[in-house]
Coordinates of C-alpha atoms and ligand atoms in Angstrom, one line a residue:
M1 CA 21.9 82.4 46.2
D2 CA 19.1 80.1 45.0
D3 CA 18.1 77.0 46.7
V4 CA 16.7 74.5 44.2
N5 CA 14.2 71.6 44.7
P6 CA 15.9 68.8 42.7
A7 CA 12.7 66.9 42.2
T8 CA 11.1 69.9 40.3
A9 CA 14.2 71.9 39.3
E10 CA 12.5 74.9 40.8
V11 CA 13.9 77.6 43.1
F12 CA 12.1 77.5 46.4
A13 CA 14.2 79.6 48.7
Q14 CA 17.2 81.9 48.8
I15 CA 20.1 81.6 51.1
P16 CA 22.7 84.2 52.2
L17 CA 26.2 84.2 50.9
S18 CA 28.2 84.8 54.1
N19 CA 31.4 86.7 53.8
Q20 CA 34.5 87.6 55.8
D21 CA 32.6 90.1 57.9
D22 CA 30.0 87.4 58.8
L23 CA 32.8 85.2 59.9
K24 CA 34.4 88.0 62.0
A25 CA 31.0 88.6 63.7
A26 CA 30.7 84.8 64.3
I27 CA 34.2 84.5 65.8
N28 CA 33.6 87.6 68.0
S29 CA 30.3 86.2 69.3
A30 CA 31.8 82.7 69.8
N31 CA 34.8 84.1 71.7
K32 CA 32.4 86.1 74.0
A33 CA 30.3 82.9 74.7
F34 CA 33.2 80.5 75.2
P35 CA 34.2 81.3 78.8
M36 CA 30.6 80.9 80.0
W37 CA 29.8 77.8 77.8
S38 CA 33.1 76.0 78.6
K39 CA 32.7 76.4 82.3
M40 CA 29.1 75.5 82.4
S41 CA 28.4 72.2 84.2
V42 CA 28.1 69.2 81.9
E43 CA 24.6 68.6 83.2
K44 CA 23.4 72.0 82.1
R45 CA 25.0 71.7 78.7
A46 CA 23.5 68.3 78.3
N47 CA 20.0 69.8 79.2
Y48 CA 20.3 72.2 76.3
L49 CA 21.2 69.4 73.9
M50 CA 18.2 67.3 75.2
K51 CA 15.9 70.3 74.7
I52 CA 17.1 70.6 71.1
S53 CA 16.7 66.9 70.6
S54 CA 13.0 67.1 71.8
L55 CA 12.3 70.1 69.5
I56 CA 13.6 68.1 66.5
K57 CA 11.2 65.3 67.4
E58 CA 8.3 67.7 67.8
N59 CA 9.1 69.3 64.4
L60 CA 9.7 66.0 62.6
D61 CA 7.1 66.6 59.9
Q62 CA 8.4 70.0 58.9
L63 CA 12.0 69.0 59.1
A64 CA 11.4 65.8 57.0
Q65 CA 9.5 67.8 54.4
A66 CA 12.3 70.4 54.2
E67 CA 15.0 67.7 53.9
S68 CA 13.1 65.9 51.1
Q69 CA 12.4 69.2 49.3
D70 CA 16.1 70.2 49.5
T71 CA 17.8 66.9 48.6
G72 CA 15.2 65.1 46.4
K73 CA 15.2 62.1 48.8
P74 CA 12.0 60.3 49.5
L75 CA 10.1 62.0 52.3
Q76 CA 9.6 58.7 54.0
L77 CA 13.4 58.2 54.2
A78 CA 13.8 61.6 55.8
R79 CA 11.0 60.8 58.2
V80 CA 12.4 57.5 59.4
V81 CA 16.2 58.0 59.0
D82 CA 17.5 61.6 58.6
I83 CA 15.5 63.5 61.1
P84 CA 15.2 60.8 63.9
R85 CA 18.9 60.4 63.6
A86 CA 19.5 64.2 64.0
S87 CA 17.5 64.1 67.2
A88 CA 19.3 60.9 68.3
N89 CA 22.7 62.6 67.8
M90 CA 21.8 65.5 70.1
E91 CA 20.4 63.1 72.7
F92 CA 23.3 60.6 72.4
F93 CA 26.0 63.3 73.1
A94 CA 23.9 64.8 75.8
H95 CA 24.1 61.5 77.7
A96 CA 27.7 60.7 76.5
I97 CA 29.2 63.9 78.0
T98 CA 27.7 63.1 81.4
Q99 CA 29.5 59.7 81.3
F100 CA 32.8 61.0 79.8
S101 CA 35.8 60.5 82.0
S102 CA 39.5 60.9 81.7
E103 CA 42.4 58.7 82.7
S104 CA 44.5 58.5 85.8
H105 CA 47.8 56.6 86.1
S106 CA 49.3 55.8 89.4
G107 CA 53.1 55.2 89.6
K108 CA 55.6 54.3 92.3
N109 CA 55.5 57.7 94.1
S110 CA 53.4 59.7 91.8
I111 CA 49.9 59.9 90.3
N112 CA 49.0 61.4 87.0
Y113 CA 45.6 62.5 86.0
T114 CA 44.5 63.9 82.7
L115 CA 42.2 66.9 82.3
R116 CA 40.2 67.1 79.1
R117 CA 39.4 70.7 78.3
P118 CA 37.3 71.9 75.4
V119 CA 39.5 72.9 72.4
G120 CA 37.9 76.4 72.0
L121 CA 36.4 77.6 68.8
V122 CA 35.8 74.7 66.3
A123 CA 34.5 74.4 62.8
C124 CA 32.0 71.8 61.6
I125 CA 31.5 71.5 57.9
S126 CA 29.1 68.9 56.4
P127 CA 27.9 67.8 53.0
W128 CA 24.6 67.6 51.1
N129 CA 23.7 64.0 51.2
L130 CA 22.5 63.6 54.8
P131 CA 22.2 67.3 55.7
L132 CA 20.8 67.5 59.2
Y133 CA 22.0 64.0 60.1
L134 CA 25.6 64.8 59.5
F135 CA 25.4 68.5 60.6
T136 CA 24.2 67.5 64.1
W137 CA 26.6 64.5 64.2
K138 CA 29.4 67.0 64.4
I139 CA 27.8 69.9 66.3
A140 CA 26.4 67.7 69.1
P141 CA 29.8 66.4 70.4
A142 CA 31.5 69.7 69.8
L143 CA 28.9 71.6 72.0
A144 CA 28.6 68.8 74.5
A145 CA 32.4 69.0 75.1
G146 CA 32.2 72.7 75.8
N147 CA 33.4 74.2 72.5
C148 CA 31.8 77.1 70.6
V149 CA 31.0 76.2 67.0
I150 CA 31.2 77.8 63.6
A151 CA 29.2 75.5 61.4
K152 CA 28.6 75.5 57.6
P153 CA 26.1 73.2 55.9
S154 CA 26.4 72.6 52.2
E155 CA 25.0 75.4 50.1
I156 CA 23.2 72.8 48.1
T157 CA 21.1 71.7 51.0
P158 CA 21.0 74.4 53.7
Y159 CA 17.3 74.4 54.6
T160 CA 17.2 72.1 57.6
A161 CA 20.4 73.8 59.0
Y162 CA 18.4 77.0 59.0
L163 CA 15.4 75.4 60.7
F164 CA 17.7 73.8 63.2
S165 CA 19.2 77.2 64.1
R166 CA 15.6 78.4 64.9
L167 CA 15.1 75.4 67.2
C168 CA 18.4 76.1 69.0
I169 CA 17.1 79.7 69.6
E170 CA 13.8 78.2 70.8
A171 CA 15.7 75.9 73.2
G172 CA 17.4 78.9 74.7
L173 CA 20.9 78.0 73.6
P174 CA 23.0 81.0 74.7
K175 CA 24.0 83.4 72.0
G176 CA 27.4 82.8 70.3
V177 CA 27.6 79.1 71.3
L178 CA 26.6 78.0 67.8
N179 CA 27.1 80.2 64.7
I180 CA 25.8 78.9 61.4
L181 CA 27.3 80.5 58.3
H182 CA 25.6 79.8 54.9
G183 CA 27.3 80.1 51.6
Q184 CA 29.7 78.4 49.2
G185 CA 32.4 75.9 50.2
P186 CA 35.3 77.4 48.2
E187 CA 34.3 80.9 49.6
I188 CA 33.1 81.0 53.1
G189 CA 34.0 77.3 53.8
N190 CA 37.6 78.0 52.8
T191 CA 37.6 81.3 54.8
I192 CA 36.5 79.5 57.9
V193 CA 39.2 76.9 57.5
E194 CA 41.9 79.6 56.9
S195 CA 41.0 81.4 60.1
E196 CA 43.7 81.0 62.8
N197 CA 40.9 81.4 65.4
I198 CA 39.6 78.0 64.6
K199 CA 41.3 75.4 66.8
A200 CA 39.8 72.2 65.3
V201 CA 38.0 71.3 62.1
S202 CA 35.6 68.4 61.8
F203 CA 34.8 67.9 58.1
T204 CA 32.7 65.5 56.1
G205 CA 32.9 65.7 52.3
G206 CA 35.0 64.9 49.3
T207 CA 38.6 63.7 49.4
T208 CA 39.9 66.7 47.4
T209 CA 38.3 69.2 49.8
G210 CA 39.6 67.1 52.7
R211 CA 43.1 67.3 51.4
R212 CA 42.9 71.0 51.0
I213 CA 41.7 71.4 54.6
A214 CA 44.5 69.2 55.8
E215 CA 47.1 71.3 53.9
I216 CA 45.7 74.6 55.4
S217 CA 45.6 73.1 58.9
A218 CA 49.0 71.4 59.0
P219 CA 51.1 74.6 59.5
L220 CA 48.6 75.7 62.2
F221 CA 49.1 72.4 64.1
R222 CA 45.4 72.2 64.4
K223 CA 43.3 69.1 64.9
V224 CA 41.4 67.8 61.9
S225 CA 38.8 65.0 61.6
L226 CA 38.2 64.2 58.0
E227 CA 35.4 61.9 56.9
L228 CA 35.9 61.6 53.1
G229 CA 34.9 59.6 50.1
G230 CA 34.5 55.9 49.6
K231 CA 34.4 53.1 47.0
N232 CA 33.0 50.4 49.2
P233 CA 33.3 46.7 48.4
A234 CA 30.8 44.0 49.2
L235 CA 32.0 40.4 49.2
V236 CA 29.3 37.8 48.6
F237 CA 30.4 34.2 49.3
A238 CA 28.7 31.1 47.9
D239 CA 27.8 30.0 51.4
C240 CA 25.8 33.2 52.2
D241 CA 22.1 33.4 52.8
L242 CA 21.4 34.5 49.2
D243 CA 18.1 36.2 49.7
K244 CA 19.4 38.2 52.6
A245 CA 22.5 39.2 50.7
V246 CA 20.5 40.3 47.7
E247 CA 18.1 42.3 49.8
G248 CA 20.8 43.8 51.9
L249 CA 22.9 44.8 48.9
V250 CA 20.0 46.4 47.0
R251 CA 19.5 48.6 50.0
A252 CA 23.3 49.1 50.4
S253 CA 23.6 50.2 46.8
F254 CA 20.6 52.4 46.2
T255 CA 19.3 53.9 49.5
N256 CA 19.2 57.7 49.2
Q257 CA 19.8 57.3 45.4
G258 CA 23.2 55.8 46.2
E259 CA 24.3 59.1 47.7
I260 CA 25.6 57.8 51.0
C261 CA 29.4 57.6 51.6
L262 CA 28.8 54.1 52.9
C263 CA 26.9 52.7 49.9
A264 CA 28.2 49.6 48.3
S265 CA 29.6 50.4 44.8
R266 CA 31.7 47.3 43.9
I267 CA 30.0 44.0 44.5
Y268 CA 32.2 40.9 44.3
I269 CA 30.4 37.6 44.0
E270 CA 31.9 34.1 44.3
K271 CA 31.9 32.5 40.8
S272 CA 29.7 29.5 41.6
I273 CA 26.7 31.8 42.6
Y274 CA 27.4 34.7 40.3
E275 CA 24.6 34.1 37.8
Q276 CA 22.1 33.2 40.5
F277 CA 22.9 36.4 42.5
K278 CA 22.9 38.5 39.4
G279 CA 19.4 37.3 38.4
K280 CA 17.9 37.9 41.8
F281 CA 19.7 41.2 42.3
V282 CA 18.8 42.7 38.9
D283 CA 15.1 41.7 39.3
K284 CA 14.9 43.5 42.7
V285 CA 16.7 46.6 41.3
K286 CA 14.3 46.7 38.4
A287 CA 11.4 46.6 40.8
L288 CA 12.6 49.7 42.7
K289 CA 10.3 52.6 42.2
V290 CA 12.0 55.9 41.3
G291 CA 9.4 58.6 41.7
A292 CA 7.9 61.6 43.5
P293 CA 9.7 62.0 46.8
D294 CA 6.4 62.6 48.6
E295 CA 4.9 59.3 47.4
Q296 CA 5.0 56.6 50.0
S297 CA 5.7 54.0 47.4
S298 CA 8.8 55.7 46.0
N299 CA 12.1 53.8 46.9
M300 CA 14.2 56.5 45.3
G301 CA 13.8 60.2 44.6
A302 CA 15.8 62.7 42.6
L303 CA 19.6 63.2 42.6
V304 CA 20.6 66.3 44.5
S305 CA 21.4 68.7 41.7
A306 CA 21.7 69.0 37.9
Q307 CA 25.4 69.1 38.3
H308 CA 25.5 65.8 40.2
L309 CA 23.1 64.2 37.7
D310 CA 25.5 65.2 34.9
K311 CA 28.4 63.7 36.9
V312 CA 26.7 60.4 37.4
R313 CA 25.7 60.3 33.7
R314 CA 29.3 60.9 32.7
Y315 CA 30.3 57.8 34.8
I316 CA 27.5 55.8 33.0
A317 CA 29.1 56.7 29.7
I318 CA 32.6 55.9 31.0
A319 CA 31.4 52.5 32.2
K320 CA 30.0 51.7 28.7
E321 CA 33.3 52.9 27.1
E322 CA 35.2 50.6 29.5
G323 CA 33.3 47.6 28.2
G324 CA 30.7 47.4 31.0
R325 CA 27.5 45.5 30.1
L326 CA 24.5 47.4 31.4
L327 CA 22.1 45.0 33.1
C328 CA 19.4 47.6 34.0
G329 CA 19.0 51.3 34.3
E330 CA 17.6 52.7 31.1
E331 CA 13.9 51.8 31.6
P332 CA 11.7 55.0 31.4
I333 CA 10.7 56.7 34.7
E334 CA 7.0 57.5 35.0
L335 CA 6.6 61.0 36.5
E336 CA 3.7 63.4 36.8
E337 CA 4.0 66.8 35.1
K338 CA 5.3 68.6 38.2
Y339 CA 8.4 66.4 38.3
K340 CA 9.2 66.3 34.6
H341 CA 12.3 68.5 34.9
G342 CA 13.6 66.9 38.1
Y343 CA 16.9 65.2 38.3
F344 CA 15.7 61.6 38.4
L345 CA 17.8 58.6 37.4
R346 CA 17.1 54.9 37.5
P347 CA 19.5 52.6 39.4
H348 CA 22.2 51.3 37.0
V349 CA 23.9 47.9 37.3
F350 CA 26.9 47.0 35.3
E351 CA 29.0 43.8 34.9
N352 CA 32.1 42.9 33.0
L353 CA 34.3 45.7 34.2
P354 CA 37.9 45.1 35.1
N355 CA 38.9 46.1 38.7
T356 CA 41.4 48.7 37.6
C357 CA 38.9 50.7 35.4
T358 CA 37.6 54.1 36.3
T359 CA 34.1 52.8 37.2
N360 CA 35.6 50.4 39.7
Q361 CA 38.1 52.9 41.2
E362 CA 36.6 56.4 41.3
E363 CA 33.8 57.4 43.7
I364 CA 30.6 58.0 41.8
F365 CA 28.3 58.7 44.7
G366 CA 25.1 57.9 42.8
P367 CA 22.9 55.0 41.7
L368 CA 25.5 52.9 39.9
V369 CA 27.0 49.6 41.0
S370 CA 29.2 47.0 39.3
L371 CA 28.9 43.2 39.7
N372 CA 32.2 41.4 39.6
V373 CA 33.4 37.8 40.0
F374 CA 35.9 36.3 42.4
Q375 CA 37.2 32.8 43.2
G376 CA 38.1 32.1 46.8
E377 CA 38.9 34.1 49.9
E378 CA 42.3 35.3 48.8
E379 CA 41.1 36.9 45.5
A380 CA 38.1 38.5 47.2
L381 CA 40.4 40.2 49.6
L382 CA 42.8 41.3 46.9
L383 CA 40.1 42.8 44.8
A384 CA 38.4 44.5 47.8
N385 CA 41.7 46.1 48.9
D386 CA 42.7 47.2 45.4
S387 CA 41.4 50.8 46.0
E388 CA 42.7 54.1 47.1
Y389 CA 39.7 54.4 49.4
G390 CA 39.0 52.5 52.7
L391 CA 35.7 53.6 54.2
A392 CA 33.3 50.7 54.6
S393 CA 32.8 47.1 53.4
S394 CA 30.3 44.3 53.8
I395 CA 30.9 40.6 53.9
W396 CA 28.1 38.1 53.2
T397 CA 28.7 34.5 54.4
K398 CA 27.4 32.0 57.0
D399 CA 31.0 31.1 57.8
L400 CA 31.8 33.4 60.7
S401 CA 35.4 32.3 60.9
K402 CA 36.0 33.3 57.4
A403 CA 34.1 36.5 57.9
N404 CA 36.3 37.4 60.9
R405 CA 39.5 36.5 59.0
I406 CA 38.5 38.9 56.2
A407 CA 37.3 41.6 58.6
D408 CA 40.7 41.5 60.1
Q409 CA 42.5 42.1 56.8
I410 CA 40.2 44.2 54.8
E411 CA 41.4 47.8 54.5
T412 CA 38.3 49.7 55.6
G413 CA 37.5 51.5 58.8
I414 CA 34.0 50.0 59.0
V415 CA 33.1 46.3 58.3
W416 CA 29.6 44.9 58.3
I417 CA 29.1 41.2 58.3
N418 CA 25.7 40.0 56.9
C419 CA 24.3 43.5 57.3
W420 CA 24.7 47.1 56.1
M421 CA 24.4 50.4 57.8
N422 CA 23.7 48.9 61.1
R423 CA 24.8 51.8 63.3
D424 CA 25.6 52.0 66.9
L425 CA 26.5 55.6 67.8
R426 CA 29.1 54.4 70.4
T427 CA 31.4 52.8 67.8
P428 CA 34.3 54.5 66.0
F429 CA 33.2 55.7 62.6
G430 CA 35.5 56.7 59.8
G431 CA 37.8 55.5 57.1
M432 CA 41.4 54.7 56.2
K433 CA 43.6 55.5 53.1
N434 CA 42.0 58.3 51.1
S435 CA 38.7 58.0 53.0
G436 CA 40.0 60.1 55.8
L437 CA 41.7 60.7 59.1
G438 CA 40.4 60.2 62.6
R439 CA 37.2 58.7 63.8
E440 CA 33.8 60.1 64.9
G441 CA 31.2 58.6 67.2
G442 CA 31.1 58.0 70.9
L443 CA 34.2 58.6 72.9
E444 CA 36.3 59.2 69.8
A445 CA 34.3 62.4 69.0
L446 CA 34.5 63.6 72.6
R447 CA 38.3 63.0 72.6
F448 CA 38.6 64.9 69.3
F449 CA 36.8 67.9 70.7
T450 CA 38.8 68.0 73.9
E451 CA 42.5 68.8 74.6
P452 CA 44.2 66.4 77.0
K453 CA 46.4 67.9 79.7
N454 CA 48.3 65.7 82.0
V455 CA 48.9 66.7 85.6
C456 CA 51.5 64.8 87.7
I457 CA 51.7 64.9 91.5
E458 CA 54.6 63.4 93.3
Y459 CA 54.1 62.1 96.8
Ligands
NDP1 P1 32.5 68.6 49.2 O1 33.8 68.3 49.7 O2 32.4 69.4 47.9 O3 31.7 69.5 50.3 C1 31.6 69.2 51.6 C2 31.4 70.4 52.4 O4 32.6 71.2 52.4 C3 30.2 71.3 51.9 O5 29.7 72.0 53.0 C4 31.0 72.3 51.1 O6 30.3 73.5 50.9 C5 32.3 72.5 51.9 N1 33.4 72.9 51.1 C6 33.6 72.8 49.8 N2 34.9 73.3 49.5 C7 35.4 73.8 50.6 C8 36.6 74.4 50.9 N3 37.5 74.7 50.0 N4 36.8 74.7 52.2 C9 35.9 74.4 53.2 N5 34.7 73.9 52.9 C10 34.5 73.5 51.7 O7 31.6 67.3 49.2 P2 30.1 67.1 48.8 O8 29.3 68.1 49.4 O9 30.1 67.0 47.3 O10 29.8 65.7 49.4 C11 30.0 64.5 48.8 C12 31.3 63.9 49.4 O11 31.2 63.7 50.8 C13 31.5 62.5 48.8 O12 32.8 62.4 48.5 C14 31.2 61.6 50.0 O13 31.8 60.4 49.9 C15 31.6 62.4 51.1 N6 30.9 62.0 52.3 C16 31.7 61.3 53.3 C17 31.1 60.8 54.4 C18 31.9 60.1 55.5 O14 31.4 59.9 56.6 N7 33.1 59.6 55.2 C19 29.6 60.9 54.6 C20 29.0 61.7 53.6 C21 29.6 62.2 52.5 P3 29.4 73.7 49.6 O15 28.6 72.4 49.4 O16 28.5 74.8 50.0 O17 30.3 74.0 48.5

């Protein structure tokens, strides 16, 4: 199928549509490789991951270019965030597996120790917004723990997954250890998930797809890790460092065109500073440059596809119907001829929307945020928690006692205080409510990709 550059709307590559036979071949080859890979010493496995990590670094330019071309994101963002993080994922889990240990419990006249064996054949399915970054975030711990992997990138952004497969071959990764299948989610993605040979599924994507994967997996008693959608609140208190909050929240709202599951989408501001915050925030948003992804000065590039652009535009129309007042977003975008048909959209900021409305409840996953008012800590918390999602939140205040009280009660798996997207790969990463099940990162990921087996010795 065609692979489209969203900045130009032109087809630049074609990708295979894998089918049932490709999956059979992948399962066969993974099964052949599993005894060797799972028994290999952790040091040797870690060396392969380190080699792949180095090759990603060596090929930074090509990979960043490919990621930008495939997603429409600014090249600079791919250079400093996406690709370095993909390399860091491989390196992090190469180190982590050599430090991974299991528990031992000594009793009155017995001792128990827990073995942690690789699960077997596992599936890693990732979305289009941070393609190589999220693809490797799953593959690295799965491989490090000794599993063989069937992986599927999003058909919308498959290019860096393909380049990554070539780097894995160059690194000498044994055949069958990692099998990448390209194609459409509802076709090959679904076929992978339905296969009884797959013993665990690590999935990042939309809540509807996640629910379907959970339904298929439940009767198979298979492990699932589901990183799903979000509708992330940000709470801005009157006692915050206002300039820092404004700057942090412009970044939180519109980095990667707002196409990050962690992006802030509902900003709640304490009444006494609402107008002040709004003025500074809107000025900064208006100054963001939406433009050619390869231009250093562009803060935002194109949305990922025509379909996604339509979706975000539908939400803009809904926000207006719901009584939202548009504060910015409809200014023209200056683009050179080559980008005239690209899927560009200016960042949109709305106010005057009730908390219960569609704009404030549904995940949009694009450059649209709402500004809302609250009075006092209690109302801030009520509004933040009034959502079916629970992925990430941010709290902006100089009062750390208050921040910690809220962090304790806010219903999100990740809480940032006076910052956003400050990531430490050792920490548990994931959401609650409809934002998912399970946690990725550090030991959580290595536990997910291993099966504990307890051994008891009586003496
Ligand atoms: P989708 O759920 O549509 O797709 C995610 C992945 O699943 C893609 O590889 C897709 O393939 C595949 N897929 C689709 N249908 C099926 C199926 N029936 N069985 C198996 N696999 C399938 O999500 P999007 O790609 O649209 O990604 C955006 C979503 O991802 C947003 O909701 C966002 O919040 C969420 N997300 C969550 C993150 C988190 O960490 N919590 C991080 C990043 C994104 P294909 O694209 O080829 O159809």
